[in-house]
Amino acid sequence: DADVTQTPRNRITKTGKRIMLECSQTKGHDRMYWYRQDPGLGLRLIYYSFDVKDINKGEISDGYSVSRQAQAKFSLSLESAIPNQTALYFCATSDSTGGRSKNIQYFGAGTRLSVL
Amino acid sequence: AQTVTQSQPEMSVQEAETVTLSCTYDTSENNYYLFWYKQPPSRQMILVIRQEAYKQQNATENRFSVNFQKAAKSFSLKISDSQLGDTAMYFCAFSALNTGNQFYFGTGTSLTVIP
């Protein structure tokens, strides 16, 4: 969905490096999420945020941190990247305030990260 | 805890035929949503269909329909008149209001439509 933009689209980095994946949205949604996708495992939740001051750990938060800089921006950081963090990362947004789109999550195009 | 199980890692169907993808879930919640998302080779996650648990009527979206069996905790996706563009990974997902709309995904079913 072009309304949810992830940068970069692809990234190769080395073990021990700090990297940041960025997500911005123009949908006006209050909630934002970060997932990682691994082959055979589906998508797993890393962190989620209900608003700028409300950030929560997901199923697999170890080794990651997040920052909700504004309602429209939610970034994911790997403080010291390791090879098993090689995966496809997705940002998603949802609207908790009602309407037909309530509770649907809209995804960005993903960031493919390789840690060597 | 919520779990979502897709027991068919791979499936194939002839073009124009019908195929059904299976999904089961486990939850103690009463108020929840179920979804099917499609991920084509472009890797974009695209919503196919949504079902609200309190609705008994099965959701339909054009060629896509679901068979929602709440008591059995089953949520299968039927694709009619399969098209080559339906070739993709399909993920079943669960979301409950009491768990903050966190999504729990199955491991996916890779569907190939054969010309």
JSON list of C-alpha atoms in Angstrom, two decimals:
[
{"chain": "A", "resi": 1, "resn": "ASP", "atom": "CA", "xyz": [0.00, 0.00, 0.00]},
{"chain": "A", "resi": 2, "resn": "ALA", "atom": "CA", "xyz": [1.60, 3.25, -1.13]},
{"chain": "A", "resi": 3, "resn": "ASP", "atom": "CA", "xyz": [0.14, 4.99, 1.91]},
{"chain": "A", "resi": 4, "resn": "VAL", "atom": "CA", "xyz": [2.59, 3.06, 4.10]},
{"chain": "A", "resi": 5, "resn": "THR", "atom": "CA", "xyz": [6.18, 3.66, 3.02]},
{"chain": "A", "resi": 6, "resn": "GLN", "atom": "CA", "xyz": [9.18, 1.71, 4.22]},
{"chain": "A", "resi": 7, "resn": "THR", "atom": "CA", "xyz": [12.78, 2.68, 3.65]},
{"chain": "A", "resi": 8, "resn": "PRO", "atom": "CA", "xyz": [15.09, 1.22, 2.58]},
{"chain": "A", "resi": 9, "resn": "ARG", "atom": "CA", "xyz": [13.57, -1.45, 0.36]},
{"chain": "A", "resi": 10, "resn": "ASN", "atom": "CA", "xyz": [16.66, -3.63, 0.64]},
{"chain": "A", "resi": 11, "resn": "ARG", "atom": "CA", "xyz": [19.64, -3.44, 2.94]},
{"chain": "A", "resi": 12, "resn": "ILE", "atom": "CA", "xyz": [22.81, -5.44, 3.40]},
{"chain": "A", "resi": 13, "resn": "THR", "atom": "CA", "xyz": [24.81, -4.87, 6.54]},
{"chain": "A", "resi": 14, "resn": "LYS", "atom": "CA", "xyz": [27.53, -6.50, 8.58]},
{"chain": "A", "resi": 15, "resn": "THR", "atom": "CA", "xyz": [27.39, -8.18, 11.95]},
{"chain": "A", "resi": 16, "resn": "GLY", "atom": "CA", "xyz": [27.63, -5.68, 14.78]},
{"chain": "A", "resi": 17, "resn": "LYS", "atom": "CA", "xyz": [26.42, -2.68, 12.84]},
{"chain": "A", "resi": 18, "resn": "ARG", "atom": "CA", "xyz": [23.55, -0.51, 14.03]},
{"chain": "A", "resi": 19, "resn": "ILE", "atom": "CA", "xyz": [20.85, 0.01, 11.47]},
{"chain": "A", "resi": 20, "resn": "MET", "atom": "CA", "xyz": [17.49, 1.69, 11.34]},
{"chain": "A", "resi": 21, "resn": "LEU", "atom": "CA", "xyz": [14.47, 0.80, 9.26]},
{"chain": "A", "resi": 22, "resn": "GLU", "atom": "CA", "xyz": [11.96, 3.56, 8.77]},
{"chain": "A", "resi": 23, "resn": "CYS", "atom": "CA", "xyz": [8.23, 3.59, 8.25]},
{"chain": "A", "resi": 24, "resn": "SER", "atom": "CA", "xyz": [5.94, 6.50, 7.49]},
{"chain": "A", "resi": 25, "resn": "GLN", "atom": "CA", "xyz": [2.24, 6.60, 6.74]},
{"chain": "A", "resi": 26, "resn": "THR", "atom": "CA", "xyz": [-0.22, 9.05, 5.26]},
{"chain": "A", "resi": 27, "resn": "LYS", "atom": "CA", "xyz": [-3.33, 7.12, 6.28]},
{"chain": "A", "resi": 28, "resn": "GLY", "atom": "CA", "xyz": [-3.82, 9.04, 9.51]},
{"chain": "A", "resi": 29, "resn": "HIS", "atom": "CA", "xyz": [-3.94, 5.81, 11.50]},
{"chain": "A", "resi": 30, "resn": "ASP", "atom": "CA", "xyz": [-3.15, 5.83, 15.20]},
{"chain": "A", "resi": 31, "resn": "ARG", "atom": "CA", "xyz": [-1.63, 2.34, 15.49]},
{"chain": "A", "resi": 32, "resn": "MET", "atom": "CA", "xyz": [1.61, 1.10, 13.95]},
{"chain": "A", "resi": 33, "resn": "TYR", "atom": "CA", "xyz": [3.36, -2.26, 14.00]},
{"chain": "A", "resi": 34, "resn": "TRP", "atom": "CA", "xyz": [6.64, -3.92, 13.08]},
{"chain": "A", "resi": 35, "resn": "TYR", "atom": "CA", "xyz": [6.80, -7.55, 11.97]},
{"chain": "A", "resi": 36, "resn": "ARG", "atom": "CA", "xyz": [9.46, -9.84, 10.67]},
{"chain": "A", "resi": 37, "resn": "GLN", "atom": "CA", "xyz": [8.81, -12.62, 8.17]},
{"chain": "A", "resi": 38, "resn": "ASP", "atom": "CA", "xyz": [10.93, -15.74, 7.98]},
{"chain": "A", "resi": 39, "resn": "PRO", "atom": "CA", "xyz": [10.38, -18.64, 5.59]},
{"chain": "A", "resi": 40, "resn": "GLY", "atom": "CA", "xyz": [8.08, -21.21, 7.12]},
{"chain": "A", "resi": 41, "resn": "LEU", "atom": "CA", "xyz": [7.29, -19.05, 10.15]},
{"chain": "A", "resi": 42, "resn": "GLY", "atom": "CA", "xyz": [4.86, -16.48, 8.83]},
{"chain": "A", "resi": 43, "resn": "LEU", "atom": "CA", "xyz": [4.90, -12.98, 10.26]},
{"chain": "A", "resi": 44, "resn": "ARG", "atom": "CA", "xyz": [5.80, -12.36, 13.88]},
{"chain": "A", "resi": 45, "resn": "LEU", "atom": "CA", "xyz": [5.22, -9.17, 15.82]},
{"chain": "A", "resi": 46, "resn": "ILE", "atom": "CA", "xyz": [8.28, -7.29, 17.07]},
{"chain": "A", "resi": 47, "resn": "TYR", "atom": "CA", "xyz": [6.81, -4.07, 18.51]},
{"chain": "A", "resi": 48, "resn": "TYR", "atom": "CA", "xyz": [3.60, -2.12, 18.28]},
{"chain": "A", "resi": 49, "resn": "SER", "atom": "CA", "xyz": [2.50, 1.39, 19.16]},
{"chain": "A", "resi": 50, "resn": "PHE", "atom": "CA", "xyz": [-1.00, 2.69, 19.84]},
{"chain": "A", "resi": 51, "resn": "ASP", "atom": "CA", "xyz": [0.10, 6.31, 19.84]},
{"chain": "A", "resi": 52, "resn": "VAL", "atom": "CA", "xyz": [3.25, 8.37, 20.23]},
{"chain": "A", "resi": 53, "resn": "LYS", "atom": "CA", "xyz": [3.53, 7.67, 23.96]},
{"chain": "A", "resi": 54, "resn": "ASP", "atom": "CA", "xyz": [2.35, 4.07, 23.94]},
{"chain": "A", "resi": 55, "resn": "ILE", "atom": "CA", "xyz": [4.87, 1.47, 22.76]},
{"chain": "A", "resi": 56, "resn": "ASN", "atom": "CA", "xyz": [4.65, -2.24, 23.50]},
{"chain": "A", "resi": 57, "resn": "LYS", "atom": "CA", "xyz": [6.79, -5.28, 23.00]},
{"chain": "A", "resi": 58, "resn": "GLY", "atom": "CA", "xyz": [5.59, -8.00, 20.73]},
{"chain": "A", "resi": 59, "resn": "GLU", "atom": "CA", "xyz": [6.43, -11.67, 20.56]},
{"chain": "A", "resi": 60, "resn": "ILE", "atom": "CA", "xyz": [10.09, -11.26, 19.48]},
{"chain": "A", "resi": 61, "resn": "SER", "atom": "CA", "xyz": [11.39, -7.88, 20.69]},
{"chain": "A", "resi": 62, "resn": "ASP", "atom": "CA", "xyz": [14.84, -8.99, 21.90]},
{"chain": "A", "resi": 63, "resn": "GLY", "atom": "CA", "xyz": [17.61, -7.32, 19.90]},
{"chain": "A", "resi": 64, "resn": "TYR", "atom": "CA", "xyz": [15.30, -4.61, 18.57]},
{"chain": "A", "resi": 65, "resn": "SER", "atom": "CA", "xyz": [14.17, -1.16, 19.65]},
{"chain": "A", "resi": 66, "resn": "VAL", "atom": "CA", "xyz": [11.64, 1.27, 18.22]},
{"chain": "A", "resi": 67, "resn": "SER", "atom": "CA", "xyz": [10.85, 4.95, 18.19]},
{"chain": "A", "resi": 68, "resn": "ARG", "atom": "CA", "xyz": [7.52, 6.60, 17.41]},
{"chain": "A", "resi": 69, "resn": "GLN", "atom": "CA", "xyz": [8.70, 10.04, 16.39]},
{"chain": "A", "resi": 70, "resn": "ALA", "atom": "CA", "xyz": [5.26, 11.24, 15.36]},
{"chain": "A", "resi": 71, "resn": "GLN", "atom": "CA", "xyz": [1.89, 9.70, 14.70]},
{"chain": "A", "resi": 72, "resn": "ALA", "atom": "CA", "xyz": [2.98, 9.10, 11.13]},
{"chain": "A", "resi": 73, "resn": "LYS", "atom": "CA", "xyz": [6.49, 7.72, 11.77]},
{"chain": "A", "resi": 74, "resn": "PHE", "atom": "CA", "xyz": [7.63, 4.53, 13.43]},
{"chain": "A", "resi": 75, "resn": "SER", "atom": "CA", "xyz": [11.20, 3.35, 13.13]},
{"chain": "A", "resi": 76, "resn": "LEU", "atom": "CA", "xyz": [12.81, 0.03, 14.02]},
{"chain": "A", "resi": 77, "resn": "SER", "atom": "CA", "xyz": [16.44, -0.22, 15.12]},
{"chain": "A", "resi": 78, "resn": "LEU", "atom": "CA", "xyz": [18.80, -3.13, 15.36]},
{"chain": "A", "resi": 79, "resn": "GLU", "atom": "CA", "xyz": [21.41, -1.98, 17.87]},
{"chain": "A", "resi": 80, "resn": "SER", "atom": "CA", "xyz": [23.98, -4.61, 16.92]},
{"chain": "A", "resi": 81, "resn": "ALA", "atom": "CA", "xyz": [22.86, -6.66, 13.96]},
{"chain": "A", "resi": 82, "resn": "ILE", "atom": "CA", "xyz": [23.43, -10.40, 13.90]},
{"chain": "A", "resi": 83, "resn": "PRO", "atom": "CA", "xyz": [22.99, -12.90, 11.04]},
{"chain": "A", "resi": 84, "resn": "ASN", "atom": "CA", "xyz": [19.80, -14.46, 12.43]},
{"chain": "A", "resi": 85, "resn": "GLN", "atom": "CA", "xyz": [18.12, -11.07, 12.07]},
{"chain": "A", "resi": 86, "resn": "THR", "atom": "CA", "xyz": [18.26, -11.59, 8.33]},
{"chain": "A", "resi": 87, "resn": "ALA", "atom": "CA", "xyz": [14.61, -11.45, 7.33]},
{"chain": "A", "resi": 88, "resn": "LEU", "atom": "CA", "xyz": [11.89, -9.51, 5.58]},
{"chain": "A", "resi": 89, "resn": "TYR", "atom": "CA", "xyz": [10.56, -6.72, 7.79]},
{"chain": "A", "resi": 90, "resn": "PHE", "atom": "CA", "xyz": [7.11, -5.22, 7.48]},
{"chain": "A", "resi": 91, "resn": "CYS", "atom": "CA", "xyz": [5.56, -2.11, 8.93]},
{"chain": "A", "resi": 92, "resn": "ALA", "atom": "CA", "xyz": [1.77, -1.99, 9.27]},
{"chain": "A", "resi": 93, "resn": "THR", "atom": "CA", "xyz": [-0.84, 0.49, 10.40]},
{"chain": "A", "resi": 94, "resn": "SER", "atom": "CA", "xyz": [-4.41, 0.25, 11.64]},
{"chain": "A", "resi": 95, "resn": "ASP", "atom": "CA", "xyz": [-7.19, 2.56, 12.63]},
{"chain": "A", "resi": 96, "resn": "SER", "atom": "CA", "xyz": [-8.80, 2.00, 16.02]},
{"chain": "A", "resi": 97, "resn": "THR", "atom": "CA", "xyz": [-11.31, 4.79, 15.71]},
{"chain": "A", "resi": 98, "resn": "GLY", "atom": "CA", "xyz": [-14.07, 3.14, 13.77]},
{"chain": "A", "resi": 99, "resn": "GLY", "atom": "CA", "xyz": [-15.37, 2.88, 10.28]},
{"chain": "A", "resi": 100, "resn": "ARG", "atom": "CA", "xyz": [-15.27, 0.04, 7.82]},
{"chain": "A", "resi": 101, "resn": "SER", "atom": "CA", "xyz": [-11.47, -0.16, 7.90]},
{"chain": "A", "resi": 102, "resn": "LYS", "atom": "CA", "xyz": [-11.37, -0.54, 11.66]},
{"chain": "A", "resi": 103, "resn": "ASN", "atom": "CA", "xyz": [-9.00, -3.27, 12.81]},
{"chain": "A", "resi": 104, "resn": "ILE", "atom": "CA", "xyz": [-7.65, -3.99, 9.33]},
{"chain": "A", "resi": 105, "resn": "GLN", "atom": "CA", "xyz": [-3.88, -3.76, 9.12]},
{"chain": "A", "resi": 106, "resn": "TYR", "atom": "CA", "xyz": [-2.33, -2.12, 6.06]},
{"chain": "A", "resi": 107, "resn": "PHE", "atom": "CA", "xyz": [1.20, -3.10, 5.20]},
{"chain": "A", "resi": 108, "resn": "GLY", "atom": "CA", "xyz": [4.18, -1.40, 3.64]},
{"chain": "A", "resi": 109, "resn": "ALA", "atom": "CA", "xyz": [6.13, -3.06, 0.84]},
{"chain": "A", "resi": 110, "resn": "GLY", "atom": "CA", "xyz": [8.68, -4.55, 3.23]},
{"chain": "A", "resi": 111, "resn": "THR", "atom": "CA", "xyz": [12.41, -4.18, 3.80]},
{"chain": "A", "resi": 112, "resn": "ARG", "atom": "CA", "xyz": [14.60, -7.13, 2.98]},
{"chain": "A", "resi": 113, "resn": "LEU", "atom": "CA", "xyz": [17.52, -7.10, 5.40]},
{"chain": "A", "resi": 114, "resn": "SER", "atom": "CA", "xyz": [20.61, -9.27, 5.09]},
{"chain": "A", "resi": 115, "resn": "VAL", "atom": "CA", "xyz": [23.13, -9.38, 7.92]},
{"chain": "A", "resi": 116, "resn": "LEU", "atom": "CA", "xyz": [26.47, -10.85, 6.84]},
{"chain": "B", "resi": 1, "resn": "ALA", "atom": "CA", "xyz": [-2.51, -17.21, 23.87]},
{"chain": "B", "resi": 2, "resn": "GLN", "atom": "CA", "xyz": [-3.74, -17.11, 20.32]},
{"chain": "B", "resi": 3, "resn": "THR", "atom": "CA", "xyz": [-2.46, -19.54, 17.69]},
{"chain": "B", "resi": 4, "resn": "VAL", "atom": "CA", "xyz": [-3.21, -19.86, 14.00]},
{"chain": "B", "resi": 5, "resn": "THR", "atom": "CA", "xyz": [-2.48, -23.06, 12.08]},
{"chain": "B", "resi": 6, "resn": "GLN", "atom": "CA", "xyz": [-2.26, -23.53, 8.34]},
{"chain": "B", "resi": 7, "resn": "SER", "atom": "CA", "xyz": [-1.59, -27.19, 7.69]},
{"chain": "B", "resi": 8, "resn": "GLN", "atom": "CA", "xyz": [-1.07, -26.97, 3.92]},
{"chain": "B", "resi": 9, "resn": "PRO", "atom": "CA", "xyz": [2.39, -25.54, 3.12]},
{"chain": "B", "resi": 10, "resn": "GLU", "atom": "CA", "xyz": [1.83, -25.83, -0.62]},
{"chain": "B", "resi": 11, "resn": "MET", "atom": "CA", "xyz": [-1.13, -26.27, -2.93]},
{"chain": "B", "resi": 12, "resn": "SER", "atom": "CA", "xyz": [-1.77, -26.11, -6.64]},
{"chain": "B", "resi": 13, "resn": "VAL", "atom": "CA", "xyz": [-4.89, -25.68, -8.75]},
{"chain": "B", "resi": 14, "resn": "GLN", "atom": "CA", "xyz": [-5.68, -25.64, -12.44]},
{"chain": "B", "resi": 15, "resn": "GLU", "atom": "CA", "xyz": [-6.68, -22.33, -13.91]},
{"chain": "B", "resi": 16, "resn": "ALA", "atom": "CA", "xyz": [-10.48, -21.78, -13.72]},
{"chain": "B", "resi": 17, "resn": "GLU", "atom": "CA", "xyz": [-10.89, -24.45, -11.03]},
{"chain": "B", "resi": 18, "resn": "THR", "atom": "CA", "xyz": [-11.79, -23.98, -7.36]},
{"chain": "B", "resi": 19, "resn": "VAL", "atom": "CA", "xyz": [-9.42, -24.41, -4.45]},
{"chain": "B", "resi": 20, "resn": "THR", "atom": "CA", "xyz": [-9.88, -24.26, -0.68]},
{"chain": "B", "resi": 21, "resn": "LEU", "atom": "CA", "xyz": [-7.16, -23.24, 1.77]},
{"chain": "B", "resi": 22, "resn": "SER", "atom": "CA", "xyz": [-7.52, -24.35, 5.37]},
{"chain": "B", "resi": 23, "resn": "CYS", "atom": "CA", "xyz": [-6.96, -22.43, 8.58]},
{"chain": "B", "resi": 24, "resn": "THR", "atom": "CA", "xyz": [-7.69, -23.26, 12.19]},
{"chain": "B", "resi": 25, "resn": "TYR", "atom": "CA", "xyz": [-7.16, -21.10, 15.22]},
{"chain": "B", "resi": 26, "resn": "ASP", "atom": "CA", "xyz": [-7.25, -21.34, 18.97]},
{"chain": "B", "resi": 27, "resn": "THR", "atom": "CA", "xyz": [-8.49, -18.62, 21.28]},
{"chain": "B", "resi": 28, "resn": "SER", "atom": "CA", "xyz": [-10.53, -18.04, 24.40]},
{"chain": "B", "resi": 29, "resn": "GLU", "atom": "CA", "xyz": [-11.72, -14.68, 23.12]},
{"chain": "B", "resi": 30, "resn": "ASN", "atom": "CA", "xyz": [-15.28, -14.11, 21.94]},
{"chain": "B", "resi": 31, "resn": "ASN", "atom": "CA", "xyz": [-14.85, -10.84, 20.06]},
{"chain": "B", "resi": 32, "resn": "TYR", "atom": "CA", "xyz": [-12.33, -11.18, 17.26]},
{"chain": "B", "resi": 33, "resn": "TYR", "atom": "CA", "xyz": [-11.62, -10.85, 13.56]},
{"chain": "B", "resi": 34, "resn": "LEU", "atom": "CA", "xyz": [-10.18, -13.27, 11.05]},
{"chain": "B", "resi": 35, "resn": "PHE", "atom": "CA", "xyz": [-8.37, -12.32, 7.86]},
{"chain": "B", "resi": 36, "resn": "TRP", "atom": "CA", "xyz": [-6.83, -13.78, 4.76]},
{"chain": "B", "resi": 37, "resn": "TYR", "atom": "CA", "xyz": [-3.89, -11.90, 3.29]},
{"chain": "B", "resi": 38, "resn": "LYS", "atom": "CA", "xyz": [-2.23, -12.59, -0.04]},
{"chain": "B", "resi": 39, "resn": "GLN", "atom": "CA", "xyz": [1.48, -12.11, -0.67]},
{"chain": "B", "resi": 40, "resn": "PRO", "atom": "CA", "xyz": [2.40, -12.31, -4.36]},
{"chain": "B", "resi": 41, "resn": "PRO", "atom": "CA", "xyz": [6.03, -12.45, -5.53]},
{"chain": "B", "resi": 42, "resn": "SER", "atom": "CA", "xyz": [6.15, -8.66, -5.23]},
{"chain": "B", "resi": 43, "resn": "ARG", "atom": "CA", "xyz": [6.04, -9.43, -1.44]},
{"chain": "B", "resi": 44, "resn": "GLN", "atom": "CA", "xyz": [3.32, -6.84, -0.77]},
{"chain": "B", "resi": 45, "resn": "MET", "atom": "CA", "xyz": [0.77, -8.01, 1.82]},
{"chain": "B", "resi": 46, "resn": "ILE", "atom": "CA", "xyz": [-2.71, -7.55, 0.38]},
{"chain": "B", "resi": 47, "resn": "LEU", "atom": "CA", "xyz": [-5.94, -8.02, 2.31]},
{"chain": "B", "resi": 48, "resn": "VAL", "atom": "CA", "xyz": [-8.18, -10.57, 0.59]},
{"chain": "B", "resi": 49, "resn": "ILE", "atom": "CA", "xyz": [-11.10, -10.90, 2.97]},
{"chain": "B", "resi": 50, "resn": "ARG", "atom": "CA", "xyz": [-12.15, -10.23, 6.56]},
{"chain": "B", "resi": 51, "resn": "GLN", "atom": "CA", "xyz": [-14.64, -11.98, 8.85]},
{"chain": "B", "resi": 52, "resn": "GLU", "atom": "CA", "xyz": [-16.02, -10.61, 12.10]},
{"chain": "B", "resi": 53, "resn": "ALA", "atom": "CA", "xyz": [-16.59, -13.40, 14.61]},
{"chain": "B", "resi": 54, "resn": "TYR", "atom": "CA", "xyz": [-19.99, -12.10, 15.74]},
{"chain": "B", "resi": 55, "resn": "LYS", "atom": "CA", "xyz": [-21.34, -12.36, 12.20]},
{"chain": "B", "resi": 56, "resn": "GLN", "atom": "CA", "xyz": [-22.71, -15.76, 11.28]},
{"chain": "B", "resi": 57, "resn": "GLN", "atom": "CA", "xyz": [-22.83, -14.99, 7.58]},
{"chain": "B", "resi": 58, "resn": "ASN", "atom": "CA", "xyz": [-19.71, -15.97, 5.69]},
{"chain": "B", "resi": 59, "resn": "ALA", "atom": "CA", "xyz": [-17.81, -13.10, 4.07]},
{"chain": "B", "resi": 60, "resn": "THR", "atom": "CA", "xyz": [-17.45, -12.97, 0.29]},
{"chain": "B", "resi": 61, "resn": "GLU", "atom": "CA", "xyz": [-15.40, -10.74, -1.99]},
{"chain": "B", "resi": 62, "resn": "ASN", "atom": "CA", "xyz": [-15.95, -11.51, -5.67]},
{"chain": "B", "resi": 63, "resn": "ARG", "atom": "CA", "xyz": [-14.26, -14.88, -6.35]},
{"chain": "B", "resi": 64, "resn": "PHE", "atom": "CA", "xyz": [-13.13, -15.23, -2.73]},
{"chain": "B", "resi": 65, "resn": "SER", "atom": "CA", "xyz": [-15.31, -16.58, 0.04]},
{"chain": "B", "resi": 66, "resn": "VAL", "atom": "CA", "xyz": [-14.80, -18.07, 3.46]},
{"chain": "B", "resi": 67, "resn": "ASN", "atom": "CA", "xyz": [-16.30, -20.92, 5.41]},
{"chain": "B", "resi": 68, "resn": "PHE", "atom": "CA", "xyz": [-16.30, -19.72, 9.01]},
{"chain": "B", "resi": 69, "resn": "GLN", "atom": "CA", "xyz": [-17.09, -22.39, 11.58]},
{"chain": "B", "resi": 70, "resn": "LYS", "atom": "CA", "xyz": [-16.87, -20.64, 14.94]},
{"chain": "B", "resi": 71, "resn": "ALA", "atom": "CA", "xyz": [-17.47, -23.68, 17.12]},
{"chain": "B", "resi": 72, "resn": "ALA", "atom": "CA", "xyz": [-14.83, -25.65, 15.27]},
{"chain": "B", "resi": 73, "resn": "LYS", "atom": "CA", "xyz": [-12.51, -22.61, 15.13]},
{"chain": "B", "resi": 74, "resn": "SER", "atom": "CA", "xyz": [-12.06, -23.09, 11.45]},
{"chain": "B", "resi": 75, "resn": "PHE", "atom": "CA", "xyz": [-11.72, -20.39, 8.78]},
{"chain": "B", "resi": 76, "resn": "SER", "atom": "CA", "xyz": [-11.10, -21.69, 5.26]},
{"chain": "B", "resi": 77, "resn": "LEU", "atom": "CA", "xyz": [-10.71, -19.63, 2.10]},
{"chain": "B", "resi": 78, "resn": "LYS", "atom": "CA", "xyz": [-12.32, -20.70, -1.16]},
{"chain": "B", "resi": 79, "resn": "ILE", "atom": "CA", "xyz": [-11.04, -19.27, -4.43]},
{"chain": "B", "resi": 80, "resn": "SER", "atom": "CA", "xyz": [-13.36, -19.83, -7.36]},
{"chain": "B", "resi": 81, "resn": "ASP", "atom": "CA", "xyz": [-12.42, -19.59, -11.04]},
{"chain": "B", "resi": 82, "resn": "SER", "atom": "CA", "xyz": [-8.72, -19.49, -10.14]},
{"chain": "B", "resi": 83, "resn": "GLN", "atom": "CA", "xyz": [-6.59, -17.11, -12.17]},
{"chain": "B", "resi": 84, "resn": "LEU", "atom": "CA", "xyz": [-2.86, -17.00, -12.79]},
{"chain": "B", "resi": 85, "resn": "GLY", "atom": "CA", "xyz": [-2.69, -13.82, -10.75]},
{"chain": "B", "resi": 86, "resn": "ASP", "atom": "CA", "xyz": [-3.89, -15.75, -7.71]},
{"chain": "B", "resi": 87, "resn": "THR", "atom": "CA", "xyz": [-0.48, -17.43, -7.49]},
{"chain": "B", "resi": 88, "resn": "ALA", "atom": "CA", "xyz": [0.85, -16.24, -4.14]},
{"chain": "B", "resi": 89, "resn": "MET", "atom": "CA", "xyz": [1.47, -17.06, -0.52]},
{"chain": "B", "resi": 90, "resn": "TYR", "atom": "CA", "xyz": [-1.73, -16.87, 1.51]},
{"chain": "B", "resi": 91, "resn": "PHE", "atom": "CA", "xyz": [-1.71, -16.09, 5.21]},
{"chain": "B", "resi": 92, "resn": "CYS", "atom": "CA", "xyz": [-4.53, -16.56, 7.67]},
{"chain": "B", "resi": 93, "resn": "ALA", "atom": "CA", "xyz": [-4.53, -14.08, 10.56]},
{"chain": "B", "resi": 94, "resn": "PHE", "atom": "CA", "xyz": [-6.40, -13.55, 13.82]},
{"chain": "B", "resi": 95, "resn": "SER", "atom": "CA", "xyz": [-6.97, -10.36, 15.77]},
{"chain": "B", "resi": 96, "resn": "ALA", "atom": "CA", "xyz": [-8.81, -9.85, 19.06]},
{"chain": "B", "resi": 97, "resn": "LEU", "atom": "CA", "xyz": [-9.98, -6.57, 20.51]},
{"chain": "B", "resi": 98, "resn": "ASN", "atom": "CA", "xyz": [-8.89, -7.56, 24.01]},
{"chain": "B", "resi": 99, "resn": "THR", "atom": "CA", "xyz": [-5.31, -8.10, 22.85]},
{"chain": "B", "resi": 100, "resn": "GLY", "atom": "CA", "xyz": [-4.99, -4.65, 21.33]},
{"chain": "B", "resi": 101, "resn": "ASN", "atom": "CA", "xyz": [-5.58, -5.71, 17.76]},
{"chain": "B", "resi": 102, "resn": "GLN", "atom": "CA", "xyz": [-2.34, -7.65, 17.63]},
{"chain": "B", "resi": 103, "resn": "PHE", "atom": "CA", "xyz": [-2.29, -9.89, 14.60]},
{"chain": "B", "resi": 104, "resn": "TYR", "atom": "CA", "xyz": [-1.35, -13.54, 14.90]},
{"chain": "B", "resi": 105, "resn": "PHE", "atom": "CA", "xyz": [-0.42, -15.11, 11.59]},
{"chain": "B", "resi": 106, "resn": "GLY", "atom": "CA", "xyz": [-0.32, -18.66, 10.35]},
{"chain": "B", "resi": 107, "resn": "THR", "atom": "CA", "xyz": [2.76, -19.97, 8.57]},
{"chain": "B", "resi": 108, "resn": "GLY", "atom": "CA", "xyz": [1.20, -19.55, 5.14]},
{"chain": "B", "resi": 109, "resn": "THR", "atom": "CA", "xyz": [0.12, -21.66, 2.18]},
{"chain": "B", "resi": 110, "resn": "SER", "atom": "CA", "xyz": [1.91, -21.26, -1.13]},
{"chain": "B", "resi": 111, "resn": "LEU", "atom": "CA", "xyz": [-0.66, -21.51, -3.91]},
{"chain": "B", "resi": 112, "resn": "THR", "atom": "CA", "xyz": [0.31, -22.07, -7.53]},
{"chain": "B", "resi": 113, "resn": "VAL", "atom": "CA", "xyz": [-2.25, -21.70, -10.31]},
{"chain": "B", "resi": 114, "resn": "ILE", "atom": "CA", "xyz": [-1.34, -23.92, -13.24]},
{"chain": "B", "resi": 115, "resn": "PRO", "atom": "CA", "xyz": [-2.21, -22.74, -16.76]}
]
